[in-house]
Coordinates of C-alpha atoms and ligand atoms in Angstrom, one line a residue:
M21 CA -1.9 -16.9 -9.2
R22 CA -1.4 -13.4 -8.0
K23 CA 0.1 -12.6 -4.6
K24 CA -2.1 -12.0 -1.6
I25 CA -0.7 -9.2 0.6
I26 CA -1.6 -7.9 4.0
A27 CA 0.2 -4.7 4.8
G28 CA 0.2 -2.7 8.0
N29 CA 0.7 1.1 7.7
W30 CA 1.7 2.2 11.2
K31 CA 1.8 5.9 10.2
M32 CA 3.3 8.0 13.0
N33 CA 2.4 5.7 15.8
L34 CA 4.1 3.7 18.6
S35 CA 7.3 4.2 20.5
Y36 CA 10.3 2.1 19.5
T37 CA 9.7 -0.3 22.4
E38 CA 6.0 -0.7 21.6
G39 CA 6.8 -1.3 18.0
E40 CA 9.4 -3.9 18.7
E41 CA 7.1 -5.7 21.0
L42 CA 4.3 -5.7 18.4
L43 CA 6.7 -6.9 15.7
K44 CA 8.0 -9.8 17.9
N45 CA 4.5 -10.7 18.9
L46 CA 3.5 -10.9 15.2
L47 CA 6.6 -12.9 14.3
N48 CA 5.8 -15.4 17.0
K49 CA 2.2 -15.9 16.0
I50 CA 2.2 -15.7 12.2
A51 CA 2.1 -19.3 10.8
D52 CA 5.2 -20.5 9.0
N53 CA 3.1 -21.5 6.0
Q54 CA 1.1 -18.3 5.9
S55 CA -0.2 -17.9 2.3
A56 CA -0.3 -14.1 2.2
E57 CA 2.8 -11.9 2.2
V58 CA 2.8 -9.9 5.4
V59 CA 4.3 -6.4 5.3
I60 CA 4.6 -3.7 7.9
A61 CA 5.5 -0.1 7.3
P62 CA 6.9 1.4 10.5
P63 CA 8.5 4.9 10.8
F64 CA 11.8 5.4 9.1
T65 CA 13.8 5.2 12.3
Y66 CA 12.6 1.6 13.0
L67 CA 13.4 0.2 9.6
V68 CA 16.9 -1.1 10.1
P69 CA 16.4 -2.9 13.5
F70 CA 13.1 -4.3 12.2
I71 CA 14.7 -5.7 9.1
Q72 CA 17.3 -7.4 11.4
I73 CA 14.6 -8.7 13.8
S74 CA 12.3 -10.0 11.1
N75 CA 15.2 -11.1 8.9
N76 CA 12.9 -10.3 5.9
K77 CA 11.3 -13.8 6.3
K78 CA 7.8 -13.9 7.8
I79 CA 7.3 -10.1 7.7
K80 CA 8.7 -7.8 5.0
I81 CA 9.4 -4.2 5.9
A82 CA 8.1 -1.2 4.0
A83 CA 8.9 2.5 4.1
Q84 CA 6.0 4.9 4.3
N85 CA 7.6 7.5 1.9
C86 CA 10.8 8.4 0.1
A87 CA 12.3 11.5 -1.4
I88 CA 11.9 12.7 -5.0
E89 CA 15.7 13.1 -5.3
K90 CA 18.4 10.5 -5.2
S91 CA 20.9 12.3 -2.9
G92 CA 22.2 15.7 -2.0
A93 CA 21.4 18.7 0.0
F94 CA 17.8 17.9 1.0
T95 CA 17.8 18.2 4.8
G96 CA 15.4 15.8 6.5
E97 CA 14.8 13.6 3.4
V98 CA 15.4 9.9 2.9
S99 CA 16.0 8.6 -0.6
S100 CA 14.9 5.3 -2.2
T101 CA 18.6 4.3 -2.7
M102 CA 19.1 4.7 1.1
L103 CA 16.1 2.6 1.8
L104 CA 17.3 -0.1 -0.6
S105 CA 20.7 -0.1 1.0
C106 CA 19.0 -0.8 4.4
G107 CA 17.2 -3.8 3.0
V108 CA 13.7 -2.3 2.6
E109 CA 11.6 -4.2 0.1
Y110 CA 8.5 -2.0 -0.3
V111 CA 7.7 1.7 -0.3
I112 CA 4.2 3.3 0.0
I113 CA 3.7 6.2 -2.4
G114 CA 0.6 8.3 -3.1
H115 CA -1.1 7.8 0.3
S116 CA -4.0 10.3 0.7
E117 CA -2.4 11.7 3.8
R118 CA 0.8 12.6 1.8
R119 CA -1.4 14.0 -1.0
T120 CA -3.5 16.2 1.3
L121 CA -1.4 17.0 4.4
F122 CA 1.9 17.3 2.6
F123 CA 0.7 18.7 -0.6
E124 CA 2.0 15.9 -2.8
N125 CA 0.6 16.5 -6.3
D126 CA 0.6 14.2 -9.3
E127 CA 4.0 15.5 -10.4
I128 CA 5.6 14.8 -7.0
I129 CA 4.0 11.4 -6.8
K130 CA 5.1 10.4 -10.3
L131 CA 8.7 11.4 -9.4
K132 CA 8.6 9.3 -6.3
V133 CA 7.0 6.4 -8.2
N134 CA 10.0 6.6 -10.6
R135 CA 12.5 6.6 -7.7
V136 CA 11.0 3.4 -6.2
I137 CA 10.8 1.6 -9.5
E138 CA 14.4 2.4 -10.5
S139 CA 15.6 1.3 -7.2
G140 CA 14.1 -2.2 -7.8
M141 CA 11.9 -2.1 -4.6
K142 CA 8.2 -2.9 -4.8
L143 CA 5.8 0.0 -4.9
I144 CA 2.6 0.1 -2.9
Y145 CA 0.8 2.8 -4.9
C146 CA -2.3 4.3 -3.2
C147 CA -5.2 5.9 -5.0
G148 CA -8.8 6.7 -4.1
E149 CA -11.5 9.3 -4.2
S150 CA -12.9 11.8 -1.7
K151 CA -16.4 11.7 -0.3
E152 CA -17.4 14.6 -2.6
T153 CA -16.1 12.8 -5.6
R154 CA -17.9 9.6 -4.7
L155 CA -21.2 11.5 -4.0
S156 CA -20.9 13.1 -7.4
E157 CA -20.4 9.7 -8.9
K158 CA -17.0 10.6 -10.4
H159 CA -15.0 8.1 -8.5
E160 CA -14.3 5.8 -11.4
S161 CA -13.0 8.6 -13.7
F162 CA -11.1 10.1 -10.7
V163 CA -9.2 7.0 -9.9
T164 CA -8.6 6.2 -13.6
E165 CA -7.0 9.7 -13.9
Q166 CA -4.8 9.0 -10.9
L167 CA -3.5 5.8 -12.5
E168 CA -2.9 7.6 -15.8
N169 CA -1.1 10.5 -14.2
N170 CA 1.0 8.6 -11.7
L171 CA 1.6 5.1 -13.0
F172 CA 0.8 4.4 -16.7
H173 CA 4.0 6.0 -17.9
L174 CA 5.8 2.9 -16.6
N175 CA 6.7 0.2 -19.1
E176 CA 5.4 -3.3 -18.7
D177 CA 8.5 -4.6 -17.0
E178 CA 8.5 -1.7 -14.5
F179 CA 4.9 -2.2 -13.8
K180 CA 5.5 -5.7 -12.4
Q181 CA 7.0 -4.0 -9.3
V182 CA 3.6 -2.3 -8.6
I183 CA 1.0 -3.2 -6.1
I184 CA -2.1 -0.9 -6.1
A185 CA -3.9 0.0 -2.9
Y186 CA -7.4 1.3 -3.5
E187 CA -8.1 3.5 -0.5
P188 CA -11.2 5.7 -0.7
I189 CA -10.4 8.8 1.4
W190 CA -13.8 8.8 3.1
A191 CA -13.0 5.3 4.5
I192 CA -9.5 6.1 5.9
G193 CA -9.5 6.3 9.7
T194 CA -13.2 7.0 9.8
G195 CA -14.7 3.7 10.6
L196 CA -16.6 3.8 7.4
T197 CA -15.5 0.9 5.2
A198 CA -16.5 0.6 1.5
T199 CA -18.9 -2.3 1.2
P200 CA -17.4 -5.4 -0.4
E201 CA -19.4 -4.6 -3.5
Q202 CA -18.2 -1.0 -3.7
A203 CA -14.6 -2.1 -3.2
E204 CA -14.9 -5.0 -5.7
Q205 CA -16.4 -2.7 -8.3
M206 CA -13.4 -0.3 -8.1
H207 CA -10.8 -3.1 -8.0
A208 CA -12.4 -4.7 -11.1
M209 CA -12.3 -1.3 -12.8
I210 CA -8.6 -0.8 -11.8
R211 CA -7.7 -4.2 -13.1
K212 CA -9.5 -3.6 -16.4
N213 CA -7.7 -0.3 -16.8
V214 CA -4.3 -1.9 -16.2
A215 CA -5.2 -4.7 -18.7
K216 CA -6.2 -2.1 -21.3
R217 CA -3.0 -0.1 -20.7
Y218 CA -0.6 -3.1 -20.7
N219 CA -2.3 -6.5 -21.4
S220 CA -4.5 -9.0 -19.6
K221 CA -1.6 -11.0 -18.1
V222 CA -0.3 -7.9 -16.4
G223 CA -3.8 -7.1 -15.2
D224 CA -4.3 -10.7 -13.9
E225 CA -1.1 -10.7 -12.0
L226 CA -1.5 -7.3 -10.3
S227 CA -2.2 -7.5 -6.6
I228 CA -4.9 -4.9 -5.7
L229 CA -5.3 -4.2 -1.9
Y230 CA -8.2 -2.5 -0.3
G231 CA -7.6 0.1 2.4
G232 CA -9.9 2.2 4.6
S233 CA -11.0 1.0 8.1
V234 CA -10.3 -2.6 7.5
N235 CA -10.6 -4.4 10.8
A236 CA -10.9 -7.9 12.3
S237 CA -14.7 -8.0 11.7
N238 CA -14.9 -6.8 8.1
A239 CA -11.8 -8.3 6.5
H240 CA -13.2 -11.7 5.7
S241 CA -16.2 -10.3 3.7
L242 CA -13.9 -8.0 1.7
F243 CA -11.4 -10.8 0.9
K244 CA -14.2 -13.0 -0.4
E245 CA -14.4 -10.7 -3.5
G246 CA -12.5 -12.0 -6.5
N247 CA -10.5 -8.8 -7.2
I248 CA -9.5 -8.0 -3.6
D249 CA -6.1 -9.5 -3.1
G250 CA -5.4 -8.2 0.4
A251 CA -5.5 -5.0 2.5
L252 CA -3.5 -2.0 3.5
V253 CA -4.4 -1.6 7.2
G254 CA -3.9 1.5 9.3
G255 CA -5.4 1.6 12.8
A256 CA -6.0 -2.2 13.1
S257 CA -2.4 -3.0 12.3
L258 CA -1.3 -1.5 15.6
K259 CA -3.0 -4.2 17.6
A260 CA -1.4 -7.7 17.2
D261 CA -4.7 -9.7 17.7
D262 CA -6.6 -7.6 15.2
F263 CA -3.8 -7.6 12.6
L264 CA -3.5 -11.4 13.0
T265 CA -7.2 -11.9 12.5
I266 CA -7.0 -9.9 9.3
I267 CA -4.0 -12.0 8.1
N268 CA -5.8 -15.2 8.9
A269 CA -8.9 -14.0 7.1
I270 CA -7.3 -14.0 3.7
Ligands
LIG322 P1 -7.2 2.9 8.4 O1 -6.0 3.4 7.5 O2 -7.2 1.4 8.3 O3 -6.9 3.4 9.8 O4 -8.5 3.4 7.9 C1 -5.7 2.8 6.2 C2 -4.6 3.6 5.6 O5 -4.5 4.8 5.7 O6 -3.7 3.0 4.9

């Protein structure tokens, strides 16, 4: 059975004290036998203490980004090998905020994908279409192209480190969630593409998360769909009760 994952992407939010309080609160309240893997992606500067606090048990720690280079004169950058050496288990790559606000094109994303894969960490790869693309009914071909450009160069073994997050841009931080049917249709299409590129076993074992205004009220109806294996949660992951409700909905 494929892994269920609930991941919280904190983005650039919360002071260290607020973040630590939220982490400890979650650690206290998440059940020991929780079936889903719970992951949070705090800012870089919180990674090491958070790994120590969570002890990588009930909550796994993810980075929100990594450099395209391994090491060297790249002021301000953090490499995948550094993240690995700190005990980070997951890295988010391809988020639409990185693509649009930080001009990360397919070439850059592919390089970052490679860095995460070669480090041995797990990759949470984000894809998803804009509102215009959806309105012009090109969302399926658009996401297919993203997968082909960013991921499908990986071999079968490498691909086993990949988790895909389908995040329609029009649903991120807007309060507009894709309907369970819209999300399921895209997840099924992504899985079909992966099975076609690799094989049906790889497709079956791939965890595909939905992201975009997931909250305590809509999580359950999304998770009822057969191809939705969890969520990448932004805003609602900053509130312990909301995030816990989402975790318990899977
Ligand atoms: P949101 O963000 O839940 O606030 O829409 C999701 C994301 O960007 O991963």
